[in-house]
Short mmCIF file of N, CA, C and O in Angstrom, two decimals:
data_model
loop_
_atom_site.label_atom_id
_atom_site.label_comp_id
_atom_site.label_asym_id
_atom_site.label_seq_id
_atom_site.Cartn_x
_atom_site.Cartn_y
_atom_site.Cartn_z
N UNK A 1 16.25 87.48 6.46
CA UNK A 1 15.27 86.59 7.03
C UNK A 1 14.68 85.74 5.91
O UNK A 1 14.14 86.20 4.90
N UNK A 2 14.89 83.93 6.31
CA UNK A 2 14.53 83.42 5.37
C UNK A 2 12.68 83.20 5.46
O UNK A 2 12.14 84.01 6.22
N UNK A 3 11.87 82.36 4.86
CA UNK A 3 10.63 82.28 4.95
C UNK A 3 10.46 80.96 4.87
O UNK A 3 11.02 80.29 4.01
N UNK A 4 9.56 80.42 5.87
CA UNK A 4 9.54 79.16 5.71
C UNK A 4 8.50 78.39 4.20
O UNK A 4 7.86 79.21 3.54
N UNK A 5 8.43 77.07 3.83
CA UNK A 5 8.06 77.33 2.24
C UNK A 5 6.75 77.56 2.12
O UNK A 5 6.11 77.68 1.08
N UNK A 6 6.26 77.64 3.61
CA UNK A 6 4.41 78.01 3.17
C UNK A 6 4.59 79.27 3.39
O UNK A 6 3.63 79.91 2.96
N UNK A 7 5.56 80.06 3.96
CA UNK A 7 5.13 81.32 4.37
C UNK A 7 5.95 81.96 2.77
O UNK A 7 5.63 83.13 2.53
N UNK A 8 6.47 81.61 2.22
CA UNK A 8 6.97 81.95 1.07
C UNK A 8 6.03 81.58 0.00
O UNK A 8 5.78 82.50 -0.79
N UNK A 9 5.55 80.68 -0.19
CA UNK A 9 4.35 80.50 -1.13
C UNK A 9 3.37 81.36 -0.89
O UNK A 9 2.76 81.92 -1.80
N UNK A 10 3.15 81.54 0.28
CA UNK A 10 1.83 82.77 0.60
C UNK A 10 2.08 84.01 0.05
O UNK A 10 1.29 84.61 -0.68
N UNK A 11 3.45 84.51 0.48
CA UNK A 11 3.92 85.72 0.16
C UNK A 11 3.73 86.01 -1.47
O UNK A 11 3.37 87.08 -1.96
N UNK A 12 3.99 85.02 -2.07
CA UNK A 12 4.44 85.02 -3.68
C UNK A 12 2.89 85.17 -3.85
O UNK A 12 2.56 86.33 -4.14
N UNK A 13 1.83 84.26 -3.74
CA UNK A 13 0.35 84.88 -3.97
C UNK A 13 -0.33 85.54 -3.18
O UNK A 13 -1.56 85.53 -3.34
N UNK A 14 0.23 86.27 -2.16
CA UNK A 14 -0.29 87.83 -2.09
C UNK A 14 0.12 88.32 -2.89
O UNK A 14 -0.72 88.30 -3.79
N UNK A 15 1.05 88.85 -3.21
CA UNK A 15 2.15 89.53 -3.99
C UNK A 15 1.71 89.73 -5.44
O UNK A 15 1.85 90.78 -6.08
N UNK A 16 1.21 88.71 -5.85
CA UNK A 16 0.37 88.35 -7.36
C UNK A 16 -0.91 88.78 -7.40
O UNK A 16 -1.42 89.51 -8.24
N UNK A 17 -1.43 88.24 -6.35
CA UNK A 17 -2.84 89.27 -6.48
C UNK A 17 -3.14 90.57 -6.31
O UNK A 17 -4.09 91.28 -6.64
N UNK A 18 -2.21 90.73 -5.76
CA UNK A 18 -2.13 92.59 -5.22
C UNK A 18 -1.24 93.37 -6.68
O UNK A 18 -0.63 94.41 -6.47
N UNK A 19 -1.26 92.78 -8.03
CA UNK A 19 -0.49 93.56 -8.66
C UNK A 19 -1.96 93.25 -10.22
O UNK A 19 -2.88 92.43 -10.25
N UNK A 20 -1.56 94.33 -11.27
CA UNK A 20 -2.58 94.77 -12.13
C UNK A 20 -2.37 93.84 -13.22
O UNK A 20 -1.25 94.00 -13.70
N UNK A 21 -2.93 93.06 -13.70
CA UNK A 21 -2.55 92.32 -15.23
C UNK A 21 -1.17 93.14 -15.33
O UNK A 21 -0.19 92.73 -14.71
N UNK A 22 -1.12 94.01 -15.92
CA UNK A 22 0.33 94.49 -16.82
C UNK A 22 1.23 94.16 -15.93
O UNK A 22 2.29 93.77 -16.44
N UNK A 23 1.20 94.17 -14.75
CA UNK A 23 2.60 93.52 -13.78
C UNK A 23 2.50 92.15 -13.69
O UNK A 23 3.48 91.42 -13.60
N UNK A 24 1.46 91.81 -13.72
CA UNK A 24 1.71 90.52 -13.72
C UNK A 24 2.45 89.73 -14.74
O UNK A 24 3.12 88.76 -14.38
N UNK A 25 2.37 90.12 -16.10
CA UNK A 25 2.94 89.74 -17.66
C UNK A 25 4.03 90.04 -16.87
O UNK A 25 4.42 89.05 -16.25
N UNK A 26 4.69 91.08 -16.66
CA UNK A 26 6.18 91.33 -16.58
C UNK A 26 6.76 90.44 -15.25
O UNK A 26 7.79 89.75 -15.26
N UNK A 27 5.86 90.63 -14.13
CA UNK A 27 6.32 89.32 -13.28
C UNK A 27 6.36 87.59 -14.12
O UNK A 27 7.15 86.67 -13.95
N UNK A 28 5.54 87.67 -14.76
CA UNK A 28 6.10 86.25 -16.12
C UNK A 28 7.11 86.34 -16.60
O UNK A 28 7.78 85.32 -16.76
N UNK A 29 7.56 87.46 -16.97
CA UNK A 29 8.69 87.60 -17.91
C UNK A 29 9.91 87.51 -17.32
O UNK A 29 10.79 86.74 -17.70
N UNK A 30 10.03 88.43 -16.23
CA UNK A 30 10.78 87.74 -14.98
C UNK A 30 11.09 86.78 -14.26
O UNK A 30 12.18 86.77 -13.69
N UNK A 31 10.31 85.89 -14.14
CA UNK A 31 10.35 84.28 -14.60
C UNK A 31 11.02 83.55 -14.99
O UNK A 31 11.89 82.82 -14.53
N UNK A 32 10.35 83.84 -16.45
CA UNK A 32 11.11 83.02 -17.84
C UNK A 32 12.54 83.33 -18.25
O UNK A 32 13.25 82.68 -19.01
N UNK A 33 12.85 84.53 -17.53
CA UNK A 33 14.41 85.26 -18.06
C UNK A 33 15.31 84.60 -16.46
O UNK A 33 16.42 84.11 -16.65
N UNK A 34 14.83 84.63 -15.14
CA UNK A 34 15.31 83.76 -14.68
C UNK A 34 15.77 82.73 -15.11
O UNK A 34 17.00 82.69 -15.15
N UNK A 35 15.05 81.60 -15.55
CA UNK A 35 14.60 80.11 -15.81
C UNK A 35 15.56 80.38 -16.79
O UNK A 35 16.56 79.75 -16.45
N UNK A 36 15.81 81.11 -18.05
CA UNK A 36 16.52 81.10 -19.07
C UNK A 36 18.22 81.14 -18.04
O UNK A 36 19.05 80.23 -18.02
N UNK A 37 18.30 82.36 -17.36
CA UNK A 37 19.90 81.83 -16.66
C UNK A 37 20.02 80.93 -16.10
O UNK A 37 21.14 80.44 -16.18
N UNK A 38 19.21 80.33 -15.41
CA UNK A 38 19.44 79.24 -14.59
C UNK A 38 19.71 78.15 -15.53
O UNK A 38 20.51 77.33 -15.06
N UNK A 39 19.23 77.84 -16.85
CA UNK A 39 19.16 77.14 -17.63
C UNK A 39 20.59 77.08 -18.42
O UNK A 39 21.09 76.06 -18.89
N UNK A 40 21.10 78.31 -18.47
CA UNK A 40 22.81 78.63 -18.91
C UNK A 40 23.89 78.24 -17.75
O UNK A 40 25.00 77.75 -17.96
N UNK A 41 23.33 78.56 -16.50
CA UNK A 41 24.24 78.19 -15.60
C UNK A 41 23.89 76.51 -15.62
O UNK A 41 24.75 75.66 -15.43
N UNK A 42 23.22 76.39 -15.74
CA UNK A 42 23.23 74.46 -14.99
C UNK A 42 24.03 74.31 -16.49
O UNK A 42 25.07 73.67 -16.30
N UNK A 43 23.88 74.64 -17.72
CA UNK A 43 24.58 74.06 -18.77
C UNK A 43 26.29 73.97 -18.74
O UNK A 43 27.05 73.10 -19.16
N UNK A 44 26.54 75.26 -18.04
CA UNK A 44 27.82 75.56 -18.33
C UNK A 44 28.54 74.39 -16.99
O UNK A 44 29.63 73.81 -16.97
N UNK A 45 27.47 74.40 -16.02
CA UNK A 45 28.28 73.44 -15.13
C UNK A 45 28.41 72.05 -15.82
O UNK A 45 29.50 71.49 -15.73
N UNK A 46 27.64 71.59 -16.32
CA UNK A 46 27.69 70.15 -17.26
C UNK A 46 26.07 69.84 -16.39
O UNK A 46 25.64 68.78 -16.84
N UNK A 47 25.32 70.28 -15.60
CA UNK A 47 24.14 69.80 -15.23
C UNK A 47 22.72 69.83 -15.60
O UNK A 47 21.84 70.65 -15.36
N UNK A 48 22.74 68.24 -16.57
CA UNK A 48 21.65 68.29 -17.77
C UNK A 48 20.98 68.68 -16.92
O UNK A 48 20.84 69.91 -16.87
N UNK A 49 20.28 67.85 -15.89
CA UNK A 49 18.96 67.95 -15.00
C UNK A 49 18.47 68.65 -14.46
O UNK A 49 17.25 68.53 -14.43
N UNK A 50 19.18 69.99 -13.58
CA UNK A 50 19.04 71.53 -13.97
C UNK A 50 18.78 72.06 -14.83
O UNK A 50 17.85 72.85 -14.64
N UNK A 51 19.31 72.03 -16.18
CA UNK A 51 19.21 72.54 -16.85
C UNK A 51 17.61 72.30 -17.34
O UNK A 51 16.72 73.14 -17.47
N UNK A 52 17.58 70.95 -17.56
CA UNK A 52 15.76 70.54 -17.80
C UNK A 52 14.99 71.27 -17.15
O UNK A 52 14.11 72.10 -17.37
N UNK A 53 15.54 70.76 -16.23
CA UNK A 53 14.18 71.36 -15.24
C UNK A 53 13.94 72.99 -15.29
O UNK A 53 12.82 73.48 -15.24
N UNK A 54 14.87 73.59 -15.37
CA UNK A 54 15.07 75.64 -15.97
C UNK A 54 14.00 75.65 -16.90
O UNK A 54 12.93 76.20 -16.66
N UNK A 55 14.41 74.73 -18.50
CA UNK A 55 14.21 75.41 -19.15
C UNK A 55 12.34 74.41 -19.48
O UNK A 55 11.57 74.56 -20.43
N UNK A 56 12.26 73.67 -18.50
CA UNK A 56 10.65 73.01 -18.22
C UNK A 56 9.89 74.38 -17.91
O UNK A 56 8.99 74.80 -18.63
N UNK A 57 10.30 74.96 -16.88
CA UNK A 57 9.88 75.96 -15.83
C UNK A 57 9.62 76.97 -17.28
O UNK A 57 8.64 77.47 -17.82
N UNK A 58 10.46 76.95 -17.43
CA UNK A 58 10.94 78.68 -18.92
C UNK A 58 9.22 78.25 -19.87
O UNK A 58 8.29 79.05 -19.95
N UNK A 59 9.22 76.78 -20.50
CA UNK A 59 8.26 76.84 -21.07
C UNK A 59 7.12 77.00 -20.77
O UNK A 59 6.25 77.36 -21.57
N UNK A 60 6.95 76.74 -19.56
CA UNK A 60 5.59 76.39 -18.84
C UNK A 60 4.78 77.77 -18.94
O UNK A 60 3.66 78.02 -19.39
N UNK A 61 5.74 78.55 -18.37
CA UNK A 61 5.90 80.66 -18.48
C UNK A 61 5.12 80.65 -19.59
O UNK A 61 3.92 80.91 -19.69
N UNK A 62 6.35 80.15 -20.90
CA UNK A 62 5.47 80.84 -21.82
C UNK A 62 4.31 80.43 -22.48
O UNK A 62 3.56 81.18 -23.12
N UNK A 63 4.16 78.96 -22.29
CA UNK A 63 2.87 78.61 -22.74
C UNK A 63 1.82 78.94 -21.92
O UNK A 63 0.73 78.81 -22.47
N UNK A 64 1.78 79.38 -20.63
CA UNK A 64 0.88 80.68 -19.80
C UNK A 64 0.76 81.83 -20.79
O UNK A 64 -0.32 82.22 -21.22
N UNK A 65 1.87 82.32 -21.12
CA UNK A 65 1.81 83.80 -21.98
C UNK A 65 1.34 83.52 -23.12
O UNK A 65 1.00 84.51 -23.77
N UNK A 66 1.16 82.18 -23.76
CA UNK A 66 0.84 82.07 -24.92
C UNK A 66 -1.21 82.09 -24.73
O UNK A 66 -1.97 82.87 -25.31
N UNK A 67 -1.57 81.03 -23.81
CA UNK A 67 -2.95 80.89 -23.71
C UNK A 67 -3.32 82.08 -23.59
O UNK A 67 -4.31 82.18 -24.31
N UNK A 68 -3.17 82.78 -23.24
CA UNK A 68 -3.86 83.99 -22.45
C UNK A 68 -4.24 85.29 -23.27
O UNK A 68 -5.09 86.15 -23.05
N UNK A 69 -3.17 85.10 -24.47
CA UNK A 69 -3.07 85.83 -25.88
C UNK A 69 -4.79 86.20 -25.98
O UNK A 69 -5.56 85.28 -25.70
N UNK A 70 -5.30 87.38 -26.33
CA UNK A 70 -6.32 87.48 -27.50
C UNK A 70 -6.44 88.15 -28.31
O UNK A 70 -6.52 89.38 -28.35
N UNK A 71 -6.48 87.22 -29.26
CA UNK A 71 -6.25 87.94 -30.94
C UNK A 71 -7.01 88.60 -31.25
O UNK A 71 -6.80 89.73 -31.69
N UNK A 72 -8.42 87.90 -31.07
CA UNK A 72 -9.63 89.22 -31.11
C UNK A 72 -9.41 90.69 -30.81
O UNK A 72 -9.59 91.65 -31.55
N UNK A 73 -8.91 90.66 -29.41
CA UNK A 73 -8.63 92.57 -28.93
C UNK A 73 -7.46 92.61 -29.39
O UNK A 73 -7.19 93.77 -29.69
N UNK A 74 -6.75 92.00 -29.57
CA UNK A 74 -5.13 92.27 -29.56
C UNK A 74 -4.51 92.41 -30.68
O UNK A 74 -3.61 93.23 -30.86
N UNK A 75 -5.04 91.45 -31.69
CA UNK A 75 -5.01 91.73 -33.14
C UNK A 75 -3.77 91.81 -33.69
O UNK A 75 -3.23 90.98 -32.96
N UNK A 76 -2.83 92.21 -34.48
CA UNK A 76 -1.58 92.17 -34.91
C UNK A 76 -0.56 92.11 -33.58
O UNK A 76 0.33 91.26 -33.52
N UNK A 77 -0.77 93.00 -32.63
CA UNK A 77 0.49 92.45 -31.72
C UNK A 77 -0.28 91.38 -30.86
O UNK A 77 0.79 90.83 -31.12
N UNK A 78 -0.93 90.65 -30.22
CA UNK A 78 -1.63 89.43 -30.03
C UNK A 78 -0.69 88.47 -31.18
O UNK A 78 0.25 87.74 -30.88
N UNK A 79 -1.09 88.62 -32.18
CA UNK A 79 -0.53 87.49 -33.42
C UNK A 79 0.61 87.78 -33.79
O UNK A 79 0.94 87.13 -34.78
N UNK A 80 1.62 88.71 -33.28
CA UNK A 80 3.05 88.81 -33.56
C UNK A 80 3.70 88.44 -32.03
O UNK A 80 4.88 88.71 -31.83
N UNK A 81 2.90 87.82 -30.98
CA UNK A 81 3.24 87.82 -29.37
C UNK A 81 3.25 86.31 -29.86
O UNK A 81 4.30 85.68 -29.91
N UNK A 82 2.14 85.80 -30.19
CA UNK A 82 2.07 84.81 -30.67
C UNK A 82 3.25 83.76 -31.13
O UNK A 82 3.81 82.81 -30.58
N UNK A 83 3.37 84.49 -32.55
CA UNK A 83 4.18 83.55 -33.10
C UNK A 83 5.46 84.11 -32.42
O UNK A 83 6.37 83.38 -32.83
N UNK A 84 5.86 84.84 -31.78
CA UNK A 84 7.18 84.95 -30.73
C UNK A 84 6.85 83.84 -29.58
O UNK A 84 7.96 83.42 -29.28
N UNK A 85 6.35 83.49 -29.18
CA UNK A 85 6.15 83.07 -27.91
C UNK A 85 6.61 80.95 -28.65
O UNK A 85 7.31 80.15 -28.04
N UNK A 86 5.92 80.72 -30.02
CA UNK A 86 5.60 79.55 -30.78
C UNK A 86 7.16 79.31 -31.18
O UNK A 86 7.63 78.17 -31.18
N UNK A 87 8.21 80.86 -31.65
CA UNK A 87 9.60 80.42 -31.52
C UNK A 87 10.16 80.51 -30.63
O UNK A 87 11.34 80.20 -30.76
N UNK A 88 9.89 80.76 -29.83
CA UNK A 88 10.81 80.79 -27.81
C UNK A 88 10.85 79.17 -27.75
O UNK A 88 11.76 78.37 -27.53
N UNK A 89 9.48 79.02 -28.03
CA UNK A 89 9.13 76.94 -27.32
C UNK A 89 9.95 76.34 -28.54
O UNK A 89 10.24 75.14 -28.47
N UNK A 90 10.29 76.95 -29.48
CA UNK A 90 11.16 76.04 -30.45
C UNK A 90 12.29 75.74 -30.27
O UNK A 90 12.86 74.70 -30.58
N UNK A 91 12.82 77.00 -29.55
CA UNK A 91 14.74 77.24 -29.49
C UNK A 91 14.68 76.87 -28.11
O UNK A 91 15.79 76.44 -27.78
N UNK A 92 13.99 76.84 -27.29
CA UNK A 92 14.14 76.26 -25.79
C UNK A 92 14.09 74.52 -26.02
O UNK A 92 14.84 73.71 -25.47
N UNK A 93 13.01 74.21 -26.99
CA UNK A 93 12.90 72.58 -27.29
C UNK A 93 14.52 72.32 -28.32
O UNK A 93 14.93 71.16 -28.24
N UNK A 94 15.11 72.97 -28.93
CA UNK A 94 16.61 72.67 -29.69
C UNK A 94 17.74 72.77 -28.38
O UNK A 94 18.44 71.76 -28.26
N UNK A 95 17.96 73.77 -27.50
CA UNK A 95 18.24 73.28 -26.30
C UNK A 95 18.57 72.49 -26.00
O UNK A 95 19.74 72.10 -25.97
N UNK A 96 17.28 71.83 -25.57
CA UNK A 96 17.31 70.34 -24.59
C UNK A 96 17.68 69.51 -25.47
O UNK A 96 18.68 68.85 -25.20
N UNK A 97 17.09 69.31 -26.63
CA UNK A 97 17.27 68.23 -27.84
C UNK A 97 18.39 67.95 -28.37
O UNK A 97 18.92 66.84 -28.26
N UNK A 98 19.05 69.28 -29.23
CA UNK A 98 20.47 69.61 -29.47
C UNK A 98 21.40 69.83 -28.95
O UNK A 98 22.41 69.84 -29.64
N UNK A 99 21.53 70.09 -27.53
CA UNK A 99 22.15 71.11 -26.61
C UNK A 99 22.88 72.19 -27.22
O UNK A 99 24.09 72.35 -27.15
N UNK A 100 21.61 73.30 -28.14
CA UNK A 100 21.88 74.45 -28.81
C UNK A 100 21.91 75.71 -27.71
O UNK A 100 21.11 76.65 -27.78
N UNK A 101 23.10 75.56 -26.54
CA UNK A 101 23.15 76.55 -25.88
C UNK A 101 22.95 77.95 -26.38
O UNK A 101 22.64 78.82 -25.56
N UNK A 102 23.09 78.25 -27.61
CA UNK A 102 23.63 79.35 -28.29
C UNK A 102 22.09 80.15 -28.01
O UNK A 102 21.93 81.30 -27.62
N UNK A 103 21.00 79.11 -28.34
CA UNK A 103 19.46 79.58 -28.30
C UNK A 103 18.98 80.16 -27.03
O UNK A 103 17.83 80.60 -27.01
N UNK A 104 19.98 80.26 -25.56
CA UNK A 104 19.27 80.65 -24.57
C UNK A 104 19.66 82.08 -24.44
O UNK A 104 18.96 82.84 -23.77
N UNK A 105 20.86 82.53 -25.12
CA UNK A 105 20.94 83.67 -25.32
C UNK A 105 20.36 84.47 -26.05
O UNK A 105 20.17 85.61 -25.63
N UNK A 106 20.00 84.17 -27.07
CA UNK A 106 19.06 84.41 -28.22
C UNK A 106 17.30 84.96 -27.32
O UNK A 106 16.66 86.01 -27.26
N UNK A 107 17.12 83.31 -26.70
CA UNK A 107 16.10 83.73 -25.74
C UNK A 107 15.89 85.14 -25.00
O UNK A 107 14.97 85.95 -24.90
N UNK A 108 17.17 85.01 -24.55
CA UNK A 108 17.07 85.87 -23.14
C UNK A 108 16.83 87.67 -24.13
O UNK A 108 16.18 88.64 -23.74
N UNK A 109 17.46 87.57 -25.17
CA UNK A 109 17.46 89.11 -25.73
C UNK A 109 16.05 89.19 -26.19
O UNK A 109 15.54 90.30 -26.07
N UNK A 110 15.26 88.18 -26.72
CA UNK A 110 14.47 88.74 -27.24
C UNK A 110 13.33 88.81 -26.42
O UNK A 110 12.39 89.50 -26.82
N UNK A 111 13.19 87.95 -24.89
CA UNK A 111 12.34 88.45 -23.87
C UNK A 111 12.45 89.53 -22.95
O UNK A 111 11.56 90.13 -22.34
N UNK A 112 13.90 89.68 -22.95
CA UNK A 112 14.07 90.96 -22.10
C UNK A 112 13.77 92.21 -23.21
O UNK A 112 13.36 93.26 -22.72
N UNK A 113 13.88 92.16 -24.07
CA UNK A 113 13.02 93.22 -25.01
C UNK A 113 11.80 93.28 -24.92
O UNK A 113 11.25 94.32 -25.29
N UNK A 114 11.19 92.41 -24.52
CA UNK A 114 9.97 92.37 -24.78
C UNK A 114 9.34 92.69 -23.57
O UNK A 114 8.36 93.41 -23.38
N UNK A 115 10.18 91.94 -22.61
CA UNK A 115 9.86 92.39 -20.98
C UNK A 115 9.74 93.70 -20.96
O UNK A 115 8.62 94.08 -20.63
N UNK A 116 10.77 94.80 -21.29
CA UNK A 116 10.99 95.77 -21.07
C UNK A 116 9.90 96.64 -21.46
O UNK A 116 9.37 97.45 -20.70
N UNK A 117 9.56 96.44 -22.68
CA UNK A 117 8.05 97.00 -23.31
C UNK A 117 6.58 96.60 -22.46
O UNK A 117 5.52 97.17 -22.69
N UNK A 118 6.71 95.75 -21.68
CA UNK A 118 5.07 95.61 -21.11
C UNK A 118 5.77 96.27 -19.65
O UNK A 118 5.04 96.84 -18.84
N UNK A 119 7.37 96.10 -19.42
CA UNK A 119 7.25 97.74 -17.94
C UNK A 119 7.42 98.77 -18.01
O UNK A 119 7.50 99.63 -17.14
N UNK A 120 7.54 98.84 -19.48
CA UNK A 120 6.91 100.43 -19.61
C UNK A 120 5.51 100.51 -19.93
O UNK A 120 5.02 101.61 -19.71
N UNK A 121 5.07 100.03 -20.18
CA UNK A 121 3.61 100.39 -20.34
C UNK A 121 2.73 100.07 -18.98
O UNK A 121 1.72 100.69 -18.65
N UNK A 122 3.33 98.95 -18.26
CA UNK A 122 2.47 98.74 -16.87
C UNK A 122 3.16 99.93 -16.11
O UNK A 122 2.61 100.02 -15.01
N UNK A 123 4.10 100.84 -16.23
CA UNK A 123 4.76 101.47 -15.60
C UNK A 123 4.40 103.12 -16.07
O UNK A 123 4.84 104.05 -15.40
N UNK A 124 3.67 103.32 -17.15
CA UNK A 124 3.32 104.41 -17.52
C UNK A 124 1.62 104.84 -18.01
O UNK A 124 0.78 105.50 -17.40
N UNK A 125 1.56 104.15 -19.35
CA UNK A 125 -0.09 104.11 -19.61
C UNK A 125 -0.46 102.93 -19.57
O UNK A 125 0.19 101.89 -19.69
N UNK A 126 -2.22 103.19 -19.27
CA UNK A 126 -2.52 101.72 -19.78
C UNK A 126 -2.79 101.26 -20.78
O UNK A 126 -3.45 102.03 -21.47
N UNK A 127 -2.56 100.08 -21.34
CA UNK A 127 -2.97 99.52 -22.40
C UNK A 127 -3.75 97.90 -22.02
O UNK A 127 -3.68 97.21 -21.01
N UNK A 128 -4.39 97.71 -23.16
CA UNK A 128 -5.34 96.20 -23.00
C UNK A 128 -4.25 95.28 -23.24
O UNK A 128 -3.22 95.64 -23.81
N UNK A 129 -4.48 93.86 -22.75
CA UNK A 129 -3.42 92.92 -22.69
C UNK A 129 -4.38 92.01 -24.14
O UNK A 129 -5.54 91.60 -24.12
N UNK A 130 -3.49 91.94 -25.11
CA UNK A 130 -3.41 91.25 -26.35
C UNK A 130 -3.95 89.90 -25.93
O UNK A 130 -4.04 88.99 -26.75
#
């Protein structure tokens, strides 16, 4: 059963509000690792404009994940999320610029690592969001 696009937009922010900060980061991350394949598939077809638009979406993610950072509580991993998040927007901007496909793979390992670490922790203890 498909959803029509308001009843699918609704769904997506219930869905968001009904989940704890720590799911929510990982619903980001889920996202951006989408946006990153979609961004490999439109490449490999030859479709720049897909591909833009993926890896628009991909940044947008992370410059969300980036604002939201606080260094104050978060302190060394805050400022090591940081400057990860400052080289994601670099190799996603060589990408589009270069067409350095090589960088979305690169991407994808080092967010799904990273993904994986905030669902275990939204998935086990809690911790404060950096």
């Amino acid at each position: 059963m498909q959803l029509p696009p308001k009843g699918a937009a609704a769904y997506r922010r219930i869905e968001a509000e009904s989940r704890s900060p720590l799911e929510l980061v990982v619903m980001l991350y889920d996202g951006a690792l989408r946006f990153v394949g979609e961004a490999k598939q439109a490449h490999a077809q030859g479709n720049i404009l897909a591909r833009g638009h993926a890896i628009s979406r991909c940044l947008a993610i992370i410059a969300e994940l980036q604002s939201t950072l606080n260094v104050a509580q978060g302190g060394a991993i805050a400022e090591e999320l940081d400057r990860l998040y400052t080289y994601v927007t670099t190799r996603l901007l060589d990408v589009s610029v270069k067409q350095d496909v090589a960088g979305l793979d690169e991407i994808h390992r080092l967010l799904t690592s990273v993904r994986d670490g905030w669902a275990g922790i939204a998935n086990g203890a809690t911790a404060p969001h950096p």
